[in-house]
């Protein structure tokens, strides 16, 4: 009896690494129109009426960046002139002038033509 001594080669199946090299090309059409500002509230718009030689009701909650529209309903020109010079708006009779609030604080103002016309605008920082 002969031992043939079978060879048992360890046969490995060919290891096929079918690498799924999938290149995902993202054609992102980002139009980048969204503003980068995180959470700043949208600016507000307020109106202050000049009538009968006085300033009307002043708005509360005004912040830097908000807009104030000064409306002159009198038949003479007026101004809204801040004593700290942070604004100086001239408004002809029957006209209105838009102004963006730039500075925070309790801002006293008056009309240079009629110094008895005065008010104080409370402006909060942004
Ligand atoms: Cu005036």
Short mmCIF file of N, CA and C and ligand atoms in Angstrom, two decimals:
data_model
loop_
_atom_site.label_atom_id
_atom_site.label_comp_id
_atom_site.label_asym_id
_atom_site.label_seq_id
_atom_site.Cartn_x
_atom_site.Cartn_y
_atom_site.Cartn_z
N UNK A 1 0.86 -1.19 0.00
CA UNK A 1 0.00 0.00 0.00
C UNK A 1 0.88 1.22 0.00
N UNK A 2 0.59 1.93 -0.87
CA UNK A 2 1.36 3.16 -0.95
C UNK A 2 0.53 4.36 -0.56
N UNK A 3 1.11 5.08 0.23
CA UNK A 3 0.44 6.32 0.57
C UNK A 3 0.80 7.35 -0.49
N UNK A 4 -0.14 7.65 -1.27
CA UNK A 4 0.14 8.58 -2.35
C UNK A 4 0.38 10.00 -1.85
N UNK A 5 -0.07 10.17 -0.67
CA UNK A 5 0.17 11.50 -0.11
C UNK A 5 -0.38 12.60 -0.97
N UNK A 6 -1.62 12.57 -1.03
CA UNK A 6 -2.27 13.58 -1.86
C UNK A 6 -1.91 14.99 -1.42
N UNK A 7 -1.59 15.64 -2.35
CA UNK A 7 -1.33 17.05 -2.07
C UNK A 7 -2.65 17.80 -1.92
N UNK A 8 -2.70 18.49 -0.89
CA UNK A 8 -3.91 19.30 -0.68
C UNK A 8 -3.54 20.78 -0.70
N UNK A 9 -3.35 21.20 -1.87
CA UNK A 9 -3.00 22.63 -1.92
C UNK A 9 -4.15 23.49 -1.42
N UNK A 10 -3.80 24.37 -0.57
CA UNK A 10 -4.83 25.28 -0.08
C UNK A 10 -5.18 26.27 -1.19
N UNK A 11 -6.24 25.94 -1.74
CA UNK A 11 -6.60 26.77 -2.89
C UNK A 11 -7.53 27.90 -2.47
N UNK A 12 -7.02 28.96 -2.72
CA UNK A 12 -7.87 30.12 -2.44
C UNK A 12 -8.47 30.61 -3.73
N UNK A 13 -9.68 30.90 -3.62
CA UNK A 13 -10.32 31.50 -4.79
C UNK A 13 -9.72 32.89 -5.02
N UNK A 14 -9.61 33.18 -6.24
CA UNK A 14 -9.06 34.49 -6.56
C UNK A 14 -9.87 35.61 -5.89
N UNK A 15 -9.15 36.36 -5.14
CA UNK A 15 -9.81 37.41 -4.38
C UNK A 15 -10.01 38.62 -5.27
N UNK A 16 -11.18 38.77 -5.61
CA UNK A 16 -11.47 39.89 -6.52
C UNK A 16 -12.04 41.06 -5.75
N UNK A 17 -11.22 42.02 -5.61
CA UNK A 17 -11.71 43.24 -4.95
C UNK A 17 -12.26 44.17 -6.01
N UNK A 18 -13.51 43.98 -6.15
CA UNK A 18 -14.13 44.88 -7.13
C UNK A 18 -14.47 46.19 -6.43
N UNK A 19 -13.43 46.94 -6.32
CA UNK A 19 -13.61 48.22 -5.62
C UNK A 19 -14.57 49.12 -6.34
N UNK A 20 -15.63 49.37 -5.67
CA UNK A 20 -16.62 50.26 -6.27
C UNK A 20 -16.17 51.70 -6.09
N UNK A 21 -15.30 52.07 -6.96
CA UNK A 21 -14.78 53.43 -6.89
C UNK A 21 -15.77 54.39 -7.53
N UNK A 22 -16.76 54.64 -6.76
CA UNK A 22 -17.80 55.50 -7.31
C UNK A 22 -17.52 56.95 -6.95
N UNK A 23 -17.24 57.69 -7.92
CA UNK A 23 -17.00 59.11 -7.69
C UNK A 23 -18.32 59.86 -7.80
N UNK A 24 -18.73 60.33 -6.67
CA UNK A 24 -19.98 61.08 -6.68
C UNK A 24 -19.67 62.56 -6.87
N UNK A 25 -19.98 62.96 -7.99
CA UNK A 25 -19.73 64.36 -8.30
C UNK A 25 -20.98 65.17 -8.01
N UNK A 26 -20.83 65.97 -7.01
CA UNK A 26 -21.97 66.81 -6.65
C UNK A 26 -21.91 68.14 -7.40
N UNK A 27 -22.81 68.26 -8.27
CA UNK A 27 -22.90 69.53 -8.97
C UNK A 27 -23.85 70.42 -8.18
N UNK A 28 -23.28 70.99 -7.14
CA UNK A 28 -24.12 71.81 -6.27
C UNK A 28 -24.27 73.21 -6.85
N UNK A 29 -25.42 73.46 -7.27
CA UNK A 29 -25.69 74.78 -7.81
C UNK A 29 -26.14 75.70 -6.68
N UNK A 30 -25.19 76.04 -5.85
CA UNK A 30 -25.52 76.92 -4.74
C UNK A 30 -25.49 78.36 -5.21
N UNK A 31 -26.60 78.99 -5.07
CA UNK A 31 -26.68 80.36 -5.55
C UNK A 31 -26.25 81.36 -4.48
N UNK A 32 -26.04 80.89 -3.27
CA UNK A 32 -25.49 81.74 -2.21
C UNK A 32 -26.18 83.09 -2.09
N UNK A 33 -27.47 83.04 -2.05
CA UNK A 33 -28.19 84.31 -1.90
C UNK A 33 -28.59 84.56 -0.46
N UNK A 34 -28.49 83.54 0.36
CA UNK A 34 -28.90 83.71 1.75
C UNK A 34 -27.88 84.58 2.49
N UNK A 35 -28.36 85.54 3.24
CA UNK A 35 -27.42 86.40 3.97
C UNK A 35 -26.73 85.63 5.08
N UNK A 36 -25.53 86.02 5.38
CA UNK A 36 -24.74 85.31 6.36
C UNK A 36 -25.09 85.71 7.79
N UNK A 37 -25.87 86.73 7.95
CA UNK A 37 -26.22 87.18 9.29
C UNK A 37 -27.06 86.10 9.97
N UNK A 38 -26.64 85.74 11.15
CA UNK A 38 -27.25 84.60 11.81
C UNK A 38 -28.66 84.90 12.31
N UNK A 39 -28.76 85.74 13.29
CA UNK A 39 -30.07 85.90 13.90
C UNK A 39 -30.46 87.34 14.19
N UNK A 40 -29.93 88.24 13.42
CA UNK A 40 -30.31 89.62 13.65
C UNK A 40 -31.72 89.83 13.10
N UNK A 41 -32.59 90.40 13.92
CA UNK A 41 -33.95 90.59 13.47
C UNK A 41 -34.01 91.58 12.31
N UNK A 42 -35.03 91.42 11.51
CA UNK A 42 -35.16 92.32 10.37
C UNK A 42 -35.37 93.75 10.84
N UNK A 43 -34.77 94.70 10.18
CA UNK A 43 -34.95 96.10 10.57
C UNK A 43 -36.42 96.51 10.49
N UNK A 44 -36.80 97.34 11.41
CA UNK A 44 -38.17 97.82 11.45
C UNK A 44 -38.24 99.24 10.90
N UNK A 45 -39.44 99.63 10.57
CA UNK A 45 -39.66 100.98 10.04
C UNK A 45 -40.73 101.67 10.89
N UNK A 46 -40.37 102.85 11.37
CA UNK A 46 -41.29 103.61 12.21
C UNK A 46 -41.56 104.97 11.57
N UNK A 47 -42.67 105.54 11.97
CA UNK A 47 -43.02 106.87 11.46
C UNK A 47 -43.19 107.82 12.63
N UNK A 48 -42.61 109.01 12.48
CA UNK A 48 -42.84 110.07 13.45
C UNK A 48 -43.44 111.25 12.69
N UNK A 49 -44.58 111.69 13.15
CA UNK A 49 -45.29 112.77 12.47
C UNK A 49 -44.97 114.10 13.14
N UNK A 50 -44.62 115.07 12.32
CA UNK A 50 -44.47 116.44 12.78
C UNK A 50 -45.75 117.17 12.36
N UNK A 51 -46.50 117.62 13.36
CA UNK A 51 -47.75 118.29 13.05
C UNK A 51 -48.10 119.25 14.17
N UNK A 52 -48.74 120.34 13.80
CA UNK A 52 -49.14 121.35 14.80
C UNK A 52 -47.95 121.80 15.63
N UNK A 53 -46.83 121.95 14.96
CA UNK A 53 -45.61 122.46 15.58
C UNK A 53 -45.11 121.59 16.73
N UNK A 54 -45.33 120.30 16.60
CA UNK A 54 -44.73 119.40 17.60
C UNK A 54 -44.50 118.02 16.99
N UNK A 55 -43.66 117.28 17.67
CA UNK A 55 -43.42 115.90 17.25
C UNK A 55 -44.52 115.02 17.81
N UNK A 56 -45.01 114.14 16.98
CA UNK A 56 -46.04 113.21 17.44
C UNK A 56 -45.43 112.11 18.30
N UNK A 57 -46.23 111.10 18.52
CA UNK A 57 -45.82 110.00 19.37
C UNK A 57 -44.54 109.36 18.84
N UNK A 58 -43.60 109.17 19.75
CA UNK A 58 -42.33 108.55 19.36
C UNK A 58 -42.42 107.05 19.57
N UNK A 59 -41.85 106.30 18.65
CA UNK A 59 -41.94 104.84 18.75
C UNK A 59 -41.05 104.30 19.87
N UNK A 60 -41.46 103.20 20.44
CA UNK A 60 -40.64 102.48 21.41
C UNK A 60 -40.01 101.28 20.72
N UNK A 61 -38.96 100.77 21.31
CA UNK A 61 -38.34 99.56 20.77
C UNK A 61 -37.47 99.79 19.56
N UNK A 62 -37.08 101.04 19.32
CA UNK A 62 -36.24 101.34 18.16
C UNK A 62 -34.83 100.80 18.41
N UNK A 63 -34.28 100.19 17.38
CA UNK A 63 -32.92 99.65 17.46
C UNK A 63 -32.05 100.27 16.38
N UNK A 64 -30.76 100.23 16.62
CA UNK A 64 -29.81 100.65 15.59
C UNK A 64 -30.07 99.82 14.33
N UNK A 65 -30.14 100.48 13.20
CA UNK A 65 -30.43 99.79 11.94
C UNK A 65 -31.87 99.94 11.49
N UNK A 66 -32.73 100.33 12.44
CA UNK A 66 -34.12 100.57 12.06
C UNK A 66 -34.23 101.88 11.28
N UNK A 67 -35.37 102.05 10.65
CA UNK A 67 -35.62 103.26 9.87
C UNK A 67 -36.72 104.08 10.52
N UNK A 68 -36.50 105.37 10.56
CA UNK A 68 -37.56 106.28 11.00
C UNK A 68 -37.90 107.18 9.83
N UNK A 69 -39.19 107.25 9.54
CA UNK A 69 -39.66 108.15 8.50
C UNK A 69 -40.27 109.35 9.19
N UNK A 70 -39.66 110.49 8.98
CA UNK A 70 -40.16 111.73 9.56
C UNK A 70 -41.15 112.35 8.57
N UNK A 71 -42.37 112.56 9.03
CA UNK A 71 -43.41 113.08 8.15
C UNK A 71 -43.81 114.47 8.64
N UNK A 72 -43.69 115.44 7.78
CA UNK A 72 -44.04 116.81 8.15
C UNK A 72 -45.41 117.17 7.57
N UNK A 73 -46.38 117.29 8.44
CA UNK A 73 -47.74 117.63 7.99
C UNK A 73 -48.04 119.11 8.17
N UNK A 74 -47.04 119.84 8.64
CA UNK A 74 -47.26 121.28 8.79
C UNK A 74 -46.98 122.00 7.49
N UNK A 75 -47.23 123.31 7.50
CA UNK A 75 -47.01 124.11 6.29
C UNK A 75 -45.72 124.90 6.37
N UNK A 76 -44.86 124.49 7.28
CA UNK A 76 -43.52 125.08 7.40
C UNK A 76 -42.51 123.94 7.51
N UNK A 77 -41.27 124.23 7.15
CA UNK A 77 -40.25 123.18 7.29
C UNK A 77 -39.91 122.90 8.75
N UNK A 78 -39.52 121.67 9.01
CA UNK A 78 -39.05 121.28 10.35
C UNK A 78 -37.75 120.51 10.19
N UNK A 79 -37.08 120.33 11.31
CA UNK A 79 -35.95 119.41 11.34
C UNK A 79 -36.10 118.49 12.54
N UNK A 80 -35.43 117.39 12.46
CA UNK A 80 -35.23 116.52 13.64
C UNK A 80 -33.72 116.48 13.81
N UNK A 81 -33.26 117.25 14.76
CA UNK A 81 -31.83 117.44 14.93
C UNK A 81 -31.41 116.91 16.30
N UNK A 82 -30.56 115.90 16.27
CA UNK A 82 -30.12 115.29 17.53
C UNK A 82 -29.10 116.19 18.22
N UNK A 83 -29.26 116.33 19.52
CA UNK A 83 -28.31 117.18 20.25
C UNK A 83 -26.92 116.55 20.27
N UNK A 84 -26.85 115.24 20.13
CA UNK A 84 -25.52 114.61 20.07
C UNK A 84 -25.05 114.46 18.62
N UNK A 85 -25.75 115.12 17.72
CA UNK A 85 -25.37 115.17 16.30
C UNK A 85 -25.43 113.81 15.59
N UNK A 86 -26.09 112.84 16.20
CA UNK A 86 -26.14 111.54 15.53
C UNK A 86 -27.10 111.54 14.35
N UNK A 87 -28.02 112.52 14.31
CA UNK A 87 -28.81 112.70 13.09
C UNK A 87 -29.26 114.15 13.00
N UNK A 88 -29.56 114.54 11.77
CA UNK A 88 -30.03 115.89 11.50
C UNK A 88 -30.82 115.85 10.21
N UNK A 89 -32.11 115.76 10.36
CA UNK A 89 -32.98 115.55 9.20
C UNK A 89 -33.79 116.81 8.94
N UNK A 90 -33.75 117.28 7.71
CA UNK A 90 -34.56 118.45 7.31
C UNK A 90 -35.76 117.94 6.54
N UNK A 91 -36.93 118.38 6.95
CA UNK A 91 -38.14 117.90 6.29
C UNK A 91 -38.97 119.10 5.85
N UNK A 92 -39.09 119.26 4.56
CA UNK A 92 -39.91 120.35 4.04
C UNK A 92 -41.38 120.10 4.34
N UNK A 93 -42.15 121.16 4.29
CA UNK A 93 -43.58 121.05 4.56
C UNK A 93 -44.24 120.06 3.60
N UNK A 94 -45.05 119.21 4.17
CA UNK A 94 -45.76 118.23 3.36
C UNK A 94 -44.90 117.08 2.85
N UNK A 95 -43.67 117.04 3.27
CA UNK A 95 -42.76 116.00 2.78
C UNK A 95 -42.46 114.99 3.89
N UNK A 96 -41.75 113.93 3.49
CA UNK A 96 -41.26 112.97 4.48
C UNK A 96 -39.84 112.58 4.11
N UNK A 97 -39.08 112.28 5.13
CA UNK A 97 -37.68 111.92 4.94
C UNK A 97 -37.39 110.66 5.75
N UNK A 98 -36.75 109.71 5.08
CA UNK A 98 -36.42 108.44 5.70
C UNK A 98 -35.01 108.49 6.28
N UNK A 99 -34.84 107.92 7.45
CA UNK A 99 -33.55 107.99 8.13
C UNK A 99 -33.25 106.65 8.80
N UNK A 100 -32.04 106.16 8.61
CA UNK A 100 -31.64 104.93 9.28
C UNK A 100 -30.97 105.31 10.60
N UNK A 101 -31.42 104.68 11.69
CA UNK A 101 -30.88 104.99 13.00
C UNK A 101 -29.49 104.36 13.15
N UNK A 102 -28.52 105.20 13.48
CA UNK A 102 -27.14 104.74 13.48
C UNK A 102 -26.55 104.56 14.87
N UNK A 103 -27.14 105.25 15.84
CA UNK A 103 -26.49 105.29 17.15
C UNK A 103 -27.48 104.96 18.25
N UNK A 104 -27.02 104.19 19.22
CA UNK A 104 -27.87 103.81 20.35
C UNK A 104 -27.81 104.89 21.42
N UNK A 105 -28.81 104.85 22.28
CA UNK A 105 -28.82 105.78 23.40
C UNK A 105 -30.15 106.48 23.54
N UNK A 106 -30.22 107.32 24.54
CA UNK A 106 -31.40 108.15 24.74
C UNK A 106 -31.08 109.49 24.08
N UNK A 107 -31.62 109.67 22.90
CA UNK A 107 -31.17 110.77 22.04
C UNK A 107 -32.18 111.91 22.04
N UNK A 108 -31.78 112.99 22.66
CA UNK A 108 -32.63 114.19 22.66
C UNK A 108 -32.49 114.89 21.32
N UNK A 109 -33.61 115.35 20.80
CA UNK A 109 -33.57 116.06 19.52
C UNK A 109 -34.57 117.20 19.54
N UNK A 110 -34.45 118.09 18.56
CA UNK A 110 -35.33 119.25 18.50
C UNK A 110 -35.38 119.73 17.05
N UNK A 111 -36.17 120.76 16.84
CA UNK A 111 -36.23 121.39 15.52
C UNK A 111 -35.45 122.69 15.59
N UNK A 112 -34.51 122.86 14.69
CA UNK A 112 -33.68 124.07 14.76
C UNK A 112 -34.48 125.33 14.47
N UNK A 113 -35.59 125.19 13.74
CA UNK A 113 -36.41 126.37 13.44
C UNK A 113 -37.37 126.69 14.57
N UNK A 114 -37.75 125.68 15.29
CA UNK A 114 -38.73 125.84 16.35
C UNK A 114 -38.24 125.07 17.58
N UNK A 115 -37.34 125.68 18.33
CA UNK A 115 -36.69 124.96 19.44
C UNK A 115 -37.65 124.43 20.50
N UNK A 116 -38.87 124.92 20.48
CA UNK A 116 -39.83 124.37 21.43
C UNK A 116 -40.26 122.96 21.02
N UNK A 117 -40.03 122.63 19.78
CA UNK A 117 -40.32 121.28 19.31
C UNK A 117 -39.17 120.38 19.73
N UNK A 118 -39.47 119.42 20.57
CA UNK A 118 -38.39 118.54 21.01
C UNK A 118 -38.91 117.18 21.41
N UNK A 119 -38.00 116.25 21.50
CA UNK A 119 -38.37 114.91 21.90
C UNK A 119 -37.12 114.14 22.26
N UNK A 120 -37.32 112.94 22.75
CA UNK A 120 -36.19 112.07 23.08
C UNK A 120 -36.49 110.68 22.53
N UNK A 121 -35.59 110.24 21.71
CA UNK A 121 -35.76 108.93 21.07
C UNK A 121 -34.87 107.92 21.78
N UNK A 122 -35.49 106.85 22.26
CA UNK A 122 -34.72 105.78 22.90
C UNK A 122 -34.34 104.74 21.86
N UNK A 123 -33.04 104.58 21.67
CA UNK A 123 -32.54 103.65 20.67
C UNK A 123 -31.68 102.58 21.35
N UNK A 124 -32.06 101.34 21.15
CA UNK A 124 -31.28 100.23 21.71
C UNK A 124 -30.23 99.78 20.71
N UNK A 125 -29.15 99.23 21.25
CA UNK A 125 -28.13 98.68 20.36
C UNK A 125 -28.73 97.47 19.64
N UNK A 126 -28.09 97.06 18.58
CA UNK A 126 -28.65 96.00 17.74
C UNK A 126 -28.63 94.64 18.38
CU1 LIG B 1 -39.88 123.05 13.20
#
